[in-house]
mmCIF file of C-alpha atoms in Angstrom:
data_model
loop_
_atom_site.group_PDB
_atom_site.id
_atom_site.type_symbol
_atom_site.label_atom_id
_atom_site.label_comp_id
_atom_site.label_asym_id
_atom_site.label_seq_id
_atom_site.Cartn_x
_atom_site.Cartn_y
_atom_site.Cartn_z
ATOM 1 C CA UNK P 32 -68.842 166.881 -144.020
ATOM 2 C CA UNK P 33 -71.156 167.012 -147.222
ATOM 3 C CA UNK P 34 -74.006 166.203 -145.144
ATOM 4 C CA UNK P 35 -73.071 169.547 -142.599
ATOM 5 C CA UNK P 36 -73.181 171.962 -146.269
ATOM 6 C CA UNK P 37 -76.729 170.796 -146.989
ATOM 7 C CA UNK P 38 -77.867 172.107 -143.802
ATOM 8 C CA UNK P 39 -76.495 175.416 -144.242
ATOM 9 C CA UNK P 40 -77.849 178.113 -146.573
ATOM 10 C CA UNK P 41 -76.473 178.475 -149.916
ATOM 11 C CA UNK P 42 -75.160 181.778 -148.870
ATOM 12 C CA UNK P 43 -73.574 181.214 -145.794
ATOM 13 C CA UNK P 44 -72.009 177.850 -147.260
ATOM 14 C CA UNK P 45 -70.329 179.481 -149.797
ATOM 15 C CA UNK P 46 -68.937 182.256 -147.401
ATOM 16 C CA UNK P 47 -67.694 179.493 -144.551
ATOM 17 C CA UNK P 48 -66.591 177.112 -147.195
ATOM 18 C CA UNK P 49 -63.549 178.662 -148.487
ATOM 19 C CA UNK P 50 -62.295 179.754 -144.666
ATOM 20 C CA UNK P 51 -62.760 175.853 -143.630
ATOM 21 C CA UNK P 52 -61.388 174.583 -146.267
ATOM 22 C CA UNK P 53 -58.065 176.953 -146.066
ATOM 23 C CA UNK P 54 -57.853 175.604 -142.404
ATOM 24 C CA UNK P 55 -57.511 171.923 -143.369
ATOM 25 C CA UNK P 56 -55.542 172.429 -146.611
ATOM 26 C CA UNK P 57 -53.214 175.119 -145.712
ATOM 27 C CA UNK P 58 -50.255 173.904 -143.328
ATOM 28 C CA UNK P 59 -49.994 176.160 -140.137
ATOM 29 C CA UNK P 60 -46.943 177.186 -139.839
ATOM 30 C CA UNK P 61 -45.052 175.939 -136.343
ATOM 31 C CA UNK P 62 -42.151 178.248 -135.179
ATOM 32 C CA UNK P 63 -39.428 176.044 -133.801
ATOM 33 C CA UNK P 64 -37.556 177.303 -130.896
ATOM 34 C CA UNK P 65 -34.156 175.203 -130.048
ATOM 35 C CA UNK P 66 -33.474 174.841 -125.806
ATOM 36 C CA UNK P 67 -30.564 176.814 -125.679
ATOM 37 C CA UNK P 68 -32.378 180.020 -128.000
ATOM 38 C CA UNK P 69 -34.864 179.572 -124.553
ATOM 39 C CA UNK P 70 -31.762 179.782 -122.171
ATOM 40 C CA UNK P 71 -31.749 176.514 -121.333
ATOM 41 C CA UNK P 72 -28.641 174.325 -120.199
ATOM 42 C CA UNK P 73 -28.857 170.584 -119.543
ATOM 43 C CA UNK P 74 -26.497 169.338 -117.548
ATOM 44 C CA UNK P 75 -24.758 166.304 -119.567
ATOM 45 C CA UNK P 76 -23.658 164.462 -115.945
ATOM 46 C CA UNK P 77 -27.020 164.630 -113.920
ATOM 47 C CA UNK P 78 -29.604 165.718 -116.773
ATOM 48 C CA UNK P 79 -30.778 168.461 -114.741
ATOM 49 C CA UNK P 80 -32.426 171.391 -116.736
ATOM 50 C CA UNK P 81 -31.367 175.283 -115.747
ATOM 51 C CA UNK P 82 -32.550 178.172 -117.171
ATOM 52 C CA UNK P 83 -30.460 181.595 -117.447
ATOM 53 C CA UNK P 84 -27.067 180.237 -116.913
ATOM 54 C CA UNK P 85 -24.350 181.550 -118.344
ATOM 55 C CA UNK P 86 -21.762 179.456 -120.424
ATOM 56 C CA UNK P 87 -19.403 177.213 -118.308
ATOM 57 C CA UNK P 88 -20.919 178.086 -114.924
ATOM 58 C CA UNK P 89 -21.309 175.261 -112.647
ATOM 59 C CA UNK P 90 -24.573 173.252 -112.439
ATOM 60 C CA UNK P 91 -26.034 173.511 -109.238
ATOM 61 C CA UNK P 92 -26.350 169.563 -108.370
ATOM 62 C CA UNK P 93 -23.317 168.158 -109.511
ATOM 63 C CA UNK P 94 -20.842 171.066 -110.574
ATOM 64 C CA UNK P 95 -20.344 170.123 -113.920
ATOM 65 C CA UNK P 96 -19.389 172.872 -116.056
ATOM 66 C CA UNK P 97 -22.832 173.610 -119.098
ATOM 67 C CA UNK P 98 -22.042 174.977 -121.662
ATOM 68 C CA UNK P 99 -24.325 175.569 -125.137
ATOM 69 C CA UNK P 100 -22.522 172.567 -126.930
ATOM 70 C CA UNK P 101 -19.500 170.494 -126.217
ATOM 71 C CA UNK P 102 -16.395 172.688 -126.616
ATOM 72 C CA UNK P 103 -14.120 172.332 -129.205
ATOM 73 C CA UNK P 104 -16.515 169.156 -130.273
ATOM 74 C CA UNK P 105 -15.187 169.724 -133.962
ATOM 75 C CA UNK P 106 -11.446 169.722 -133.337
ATOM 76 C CA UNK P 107 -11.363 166.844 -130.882
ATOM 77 C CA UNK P 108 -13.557 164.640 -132.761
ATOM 78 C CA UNK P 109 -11.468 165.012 -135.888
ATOM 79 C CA UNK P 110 -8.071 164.406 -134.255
ATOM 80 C CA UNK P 111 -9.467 161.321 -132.757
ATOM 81 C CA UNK P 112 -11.177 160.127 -135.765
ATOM 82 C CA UNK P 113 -7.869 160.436 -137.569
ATOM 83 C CA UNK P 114 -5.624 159.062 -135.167
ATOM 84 C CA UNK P 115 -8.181 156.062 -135.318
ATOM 85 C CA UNK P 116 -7.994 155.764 -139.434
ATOM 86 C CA UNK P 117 -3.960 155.890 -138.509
ATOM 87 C CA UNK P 118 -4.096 152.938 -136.353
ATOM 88 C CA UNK P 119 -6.827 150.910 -138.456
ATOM 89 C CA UNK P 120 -4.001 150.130 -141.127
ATOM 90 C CA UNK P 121 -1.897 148.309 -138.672
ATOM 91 C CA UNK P 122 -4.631 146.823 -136.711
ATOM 92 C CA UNK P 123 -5.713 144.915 -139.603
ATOM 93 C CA UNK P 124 -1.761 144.134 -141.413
ATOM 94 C CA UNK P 125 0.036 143.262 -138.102
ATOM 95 C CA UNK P 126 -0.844 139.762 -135.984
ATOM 96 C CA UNK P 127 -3.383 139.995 -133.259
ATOM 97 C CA UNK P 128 -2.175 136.499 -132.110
ATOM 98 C CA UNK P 129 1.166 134.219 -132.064
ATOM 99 C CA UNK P 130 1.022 130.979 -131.568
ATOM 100 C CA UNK P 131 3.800 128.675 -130.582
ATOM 101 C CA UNK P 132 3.916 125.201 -130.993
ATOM 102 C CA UNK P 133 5.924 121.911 -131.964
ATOM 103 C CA UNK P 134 5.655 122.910 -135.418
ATOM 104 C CA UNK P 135 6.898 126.408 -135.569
ATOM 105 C CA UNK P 136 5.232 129.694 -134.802
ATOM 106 C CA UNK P 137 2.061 130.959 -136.619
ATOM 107 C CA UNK P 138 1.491 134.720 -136.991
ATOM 108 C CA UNK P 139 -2.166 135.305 -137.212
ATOM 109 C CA UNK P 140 -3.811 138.886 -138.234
ATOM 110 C CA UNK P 141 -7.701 139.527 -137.745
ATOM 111 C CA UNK P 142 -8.655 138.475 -141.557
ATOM 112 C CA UNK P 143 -6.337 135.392 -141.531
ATOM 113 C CA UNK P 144 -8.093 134.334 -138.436
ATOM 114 C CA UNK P 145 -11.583 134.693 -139.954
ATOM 115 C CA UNK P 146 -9.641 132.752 -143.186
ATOM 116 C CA UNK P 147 -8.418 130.077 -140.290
ATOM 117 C CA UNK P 148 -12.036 129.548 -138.720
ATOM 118 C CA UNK P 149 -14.110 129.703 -142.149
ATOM 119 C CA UNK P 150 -11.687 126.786 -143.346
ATOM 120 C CA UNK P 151 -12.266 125.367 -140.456
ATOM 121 C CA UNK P 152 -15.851 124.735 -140.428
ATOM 122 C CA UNK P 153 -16.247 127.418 -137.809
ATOM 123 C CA UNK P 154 -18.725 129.190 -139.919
ATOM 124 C CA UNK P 155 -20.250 131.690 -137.202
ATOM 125 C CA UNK P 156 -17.445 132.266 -134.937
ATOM 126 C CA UNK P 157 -15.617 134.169 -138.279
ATOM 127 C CA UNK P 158 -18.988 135.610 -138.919
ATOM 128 C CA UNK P 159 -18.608 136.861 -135.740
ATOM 129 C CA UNK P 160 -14.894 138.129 -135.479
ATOM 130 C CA UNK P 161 -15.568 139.425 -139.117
ATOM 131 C CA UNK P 162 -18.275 141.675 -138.198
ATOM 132 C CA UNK P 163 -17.184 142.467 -134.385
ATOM 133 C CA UNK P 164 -13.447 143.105 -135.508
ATOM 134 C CA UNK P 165 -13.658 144.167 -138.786
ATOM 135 C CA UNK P 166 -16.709 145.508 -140.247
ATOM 136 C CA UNK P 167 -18.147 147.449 -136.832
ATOM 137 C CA UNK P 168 -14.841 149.429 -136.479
ATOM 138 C CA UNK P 169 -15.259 150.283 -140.089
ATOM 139 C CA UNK P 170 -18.736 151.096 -139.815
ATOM 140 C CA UNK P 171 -18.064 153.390 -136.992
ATOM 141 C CA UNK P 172 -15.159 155.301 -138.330
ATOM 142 C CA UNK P 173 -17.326 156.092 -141.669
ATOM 143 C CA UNK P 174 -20.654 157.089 -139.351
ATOM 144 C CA UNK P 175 -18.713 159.305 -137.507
ATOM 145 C CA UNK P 176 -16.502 160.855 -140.328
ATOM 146 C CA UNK P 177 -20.013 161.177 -142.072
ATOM 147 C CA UNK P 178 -21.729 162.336 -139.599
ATOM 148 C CA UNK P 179 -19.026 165.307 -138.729
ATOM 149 C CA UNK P 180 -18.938 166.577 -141.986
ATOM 150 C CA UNK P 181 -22.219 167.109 -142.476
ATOM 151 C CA UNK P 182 -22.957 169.237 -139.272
ATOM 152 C CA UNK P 183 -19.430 171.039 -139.560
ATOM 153 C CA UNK P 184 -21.013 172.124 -143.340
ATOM 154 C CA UNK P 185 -24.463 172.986 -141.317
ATOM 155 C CA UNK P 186 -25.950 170.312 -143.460
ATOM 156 C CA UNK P 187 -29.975 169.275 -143.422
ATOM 157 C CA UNK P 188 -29.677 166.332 -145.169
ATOM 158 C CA UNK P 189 -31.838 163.685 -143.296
ATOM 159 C CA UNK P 190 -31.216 165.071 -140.035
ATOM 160 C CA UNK P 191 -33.634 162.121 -138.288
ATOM 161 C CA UNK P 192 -31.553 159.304 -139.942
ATOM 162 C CA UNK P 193 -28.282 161.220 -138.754
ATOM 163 C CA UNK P 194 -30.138 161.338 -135.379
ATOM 164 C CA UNK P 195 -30.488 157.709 -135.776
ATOM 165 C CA UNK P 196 -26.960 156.618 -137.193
ATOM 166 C CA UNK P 197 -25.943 158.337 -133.952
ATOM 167 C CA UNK P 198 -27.264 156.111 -131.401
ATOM 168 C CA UNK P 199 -26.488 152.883 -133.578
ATOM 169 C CA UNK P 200 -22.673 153.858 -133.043
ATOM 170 C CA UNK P 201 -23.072 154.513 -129.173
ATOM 171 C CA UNK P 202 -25.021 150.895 -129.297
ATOM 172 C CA UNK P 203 -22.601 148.597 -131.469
ATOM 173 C CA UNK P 204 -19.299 150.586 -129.584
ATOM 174 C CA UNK P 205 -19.742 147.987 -126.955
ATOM 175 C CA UNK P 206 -19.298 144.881 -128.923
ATOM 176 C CA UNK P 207 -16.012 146.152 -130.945
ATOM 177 C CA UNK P 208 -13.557 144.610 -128.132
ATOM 178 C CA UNK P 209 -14.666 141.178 -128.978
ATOM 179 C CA UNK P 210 -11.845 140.356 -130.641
ATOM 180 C CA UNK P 211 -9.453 141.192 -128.135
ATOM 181 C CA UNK P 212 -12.116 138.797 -125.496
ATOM 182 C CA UNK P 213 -11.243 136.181 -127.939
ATOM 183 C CA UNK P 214 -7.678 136.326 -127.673
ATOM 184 C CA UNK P 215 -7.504 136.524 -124.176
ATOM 185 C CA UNK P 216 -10.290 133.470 -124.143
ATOM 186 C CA UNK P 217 -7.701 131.265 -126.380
ATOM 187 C CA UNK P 218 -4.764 132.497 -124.290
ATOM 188 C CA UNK P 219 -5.965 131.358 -121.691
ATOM 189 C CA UNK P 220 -7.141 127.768 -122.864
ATOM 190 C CA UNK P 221 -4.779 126.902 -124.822
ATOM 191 C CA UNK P 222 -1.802 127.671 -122.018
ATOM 192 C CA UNK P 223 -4.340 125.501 -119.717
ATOM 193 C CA UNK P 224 -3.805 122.042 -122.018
ATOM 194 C CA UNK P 225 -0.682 122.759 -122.247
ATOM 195 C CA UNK P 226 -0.432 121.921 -125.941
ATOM 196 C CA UNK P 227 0.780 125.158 -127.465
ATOM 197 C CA UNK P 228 1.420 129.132 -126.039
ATOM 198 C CA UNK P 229 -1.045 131.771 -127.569
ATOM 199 C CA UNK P 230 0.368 135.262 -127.234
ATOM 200 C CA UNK P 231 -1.259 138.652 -128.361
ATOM 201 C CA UNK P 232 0.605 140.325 -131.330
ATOM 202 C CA UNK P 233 1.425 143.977 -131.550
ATOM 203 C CA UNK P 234 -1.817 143.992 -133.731
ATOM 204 C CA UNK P 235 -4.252 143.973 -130.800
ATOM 205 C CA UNK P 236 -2.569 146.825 -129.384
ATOM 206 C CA UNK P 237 -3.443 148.480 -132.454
ATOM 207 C CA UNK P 238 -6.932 147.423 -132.916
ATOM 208 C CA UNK P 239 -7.207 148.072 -129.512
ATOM 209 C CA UNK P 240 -6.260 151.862 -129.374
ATOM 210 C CA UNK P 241 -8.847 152.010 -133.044
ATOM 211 C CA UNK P 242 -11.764 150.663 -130.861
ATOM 212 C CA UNK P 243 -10.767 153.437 -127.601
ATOM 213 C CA UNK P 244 -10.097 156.347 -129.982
ATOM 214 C CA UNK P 245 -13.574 155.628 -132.311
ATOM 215 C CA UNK P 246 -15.074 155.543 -128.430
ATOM 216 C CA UNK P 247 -13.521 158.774 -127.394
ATOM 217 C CA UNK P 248 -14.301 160.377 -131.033
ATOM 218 C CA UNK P 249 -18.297 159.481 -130.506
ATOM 219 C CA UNK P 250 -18.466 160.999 -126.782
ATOM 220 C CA UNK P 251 -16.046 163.840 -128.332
ATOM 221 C CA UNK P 252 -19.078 164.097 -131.238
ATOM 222 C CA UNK P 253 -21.515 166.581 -130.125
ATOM 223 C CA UNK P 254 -25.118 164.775 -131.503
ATOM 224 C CA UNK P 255 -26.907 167.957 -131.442
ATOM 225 C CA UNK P 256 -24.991 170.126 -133.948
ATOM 226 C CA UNK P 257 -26.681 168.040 -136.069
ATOM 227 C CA UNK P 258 -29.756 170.455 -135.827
ATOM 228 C CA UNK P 259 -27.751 173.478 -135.605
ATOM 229 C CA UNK P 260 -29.022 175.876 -138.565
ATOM 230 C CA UNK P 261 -25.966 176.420 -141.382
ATOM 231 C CA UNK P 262 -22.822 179.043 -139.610
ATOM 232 C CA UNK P 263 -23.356 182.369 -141.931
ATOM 233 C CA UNK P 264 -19.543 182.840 -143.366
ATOM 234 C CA UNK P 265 -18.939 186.498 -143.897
ATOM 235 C CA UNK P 266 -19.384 188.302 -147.237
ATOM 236 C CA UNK P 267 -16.338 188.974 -149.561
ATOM 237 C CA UNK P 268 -14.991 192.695 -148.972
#
């Protein structure tokens, strides 16, 4: 660049100088447009793209109603997100898994099963039911209680990471029933030898309705109020 100035005169350098300068110091200013300020509707079933549709008419491939944002995404998401903190009490406090034996009957909840394996020498199958049936349902219920309040408050705080924190959820929701694939998997060995009968408790009912209801919240959850600007609340008469 200083090489370029040399070859100019002194008096058109100082002239161009300031103007090229300005243009690589001075941000330009990018106006950001969202899809549905363009009239845009995608269509959440097939992904297909229409322009200047009206809210809730039909998409023209599959029929699936488009609308701006998921309706009622707020309310739904909330009553399924407490519903799920209801049931995560007695998922966790009632037995998942009653087993029946010569020597009595043994009540086992989620934590006294990690307890059980960790005793056991089992040190990464309770790493695993820990995390799968404990901490990820957790996790999830925080994320999306997190993530809720912030766009229902129109929020800007680290709207990438929110982005982010949203896909982990849809991504670790698949591993949550793996508790309730362990049960079944001892059930089913266990009545096989003949030693002992495994039953599920009322527990994995519980834990099982937390893992369908955190589900339900996060497709409930509409990702892209996240980048909705802040709702204007009217001005005290």
């Amino acid at each position: 660049m200083s090489r370029h100035w040399r070859q100019l005169p002194s008096e058109l350098a100082s002239a161009v100088r300031p103007a090229v300068v300005a243009q690589f110091t001075e941000p330009a200013e990018v106006e950001v447009h969202q899809a549905s300020e363009l009239g845009l509707r995608g269509c959440p079933h097939c992904g297909t793209v229409w322009r200047d549709v009206g809210e809730g008419e039909p998409c023209g491939h599959c029929g699936t109603r488009l609308h701006r944002r998921k309706p009622d995404s707020f309310r739904r998401t909330w009553a399924l997100l407490i519903a799920a903190c209801i049931m995560y009490l007695p998922a966790n406090l009632l037995p998942v898994m009653v087993t029946r034996s010569l020597f009595g009957t043994q009540y086992d909840t989620i934590l006294s099963g990690v307890i059980y394996f960790w005793v056991g020498g089992s040190y990464g199958v309770a790493a695993i039911i820990f995390v799968a049936s404990f901490l990820v349902p957790l996790f999830k219920l925080v994320a999306l209680v997190l993530m809720t309040t912030l766009a229902q408050r129109g929020s800007t705080w680290r709207r990438p990471e929110r982005a982010k924190l949203y896909h982990a959820v849809e991504f670790i929701g698949r591993w949550s029933m793996l508790d309730v694939f362990v049960v079944s998997l001892l059930v089913g060995l266990v009545r096989i030898q003949g030693f002992a009968e495994i039953t599920a408790g009322i527990g994995i009912a519980a834990f099982g309705s937390v893992v369908v209801l955190t589900m339900l919240a996060s497709l409930s959850f509409d990702p892209r109020l996240t980048w909705d600007p802040r709702p204007e609340r009217a001005a005290p008469p």
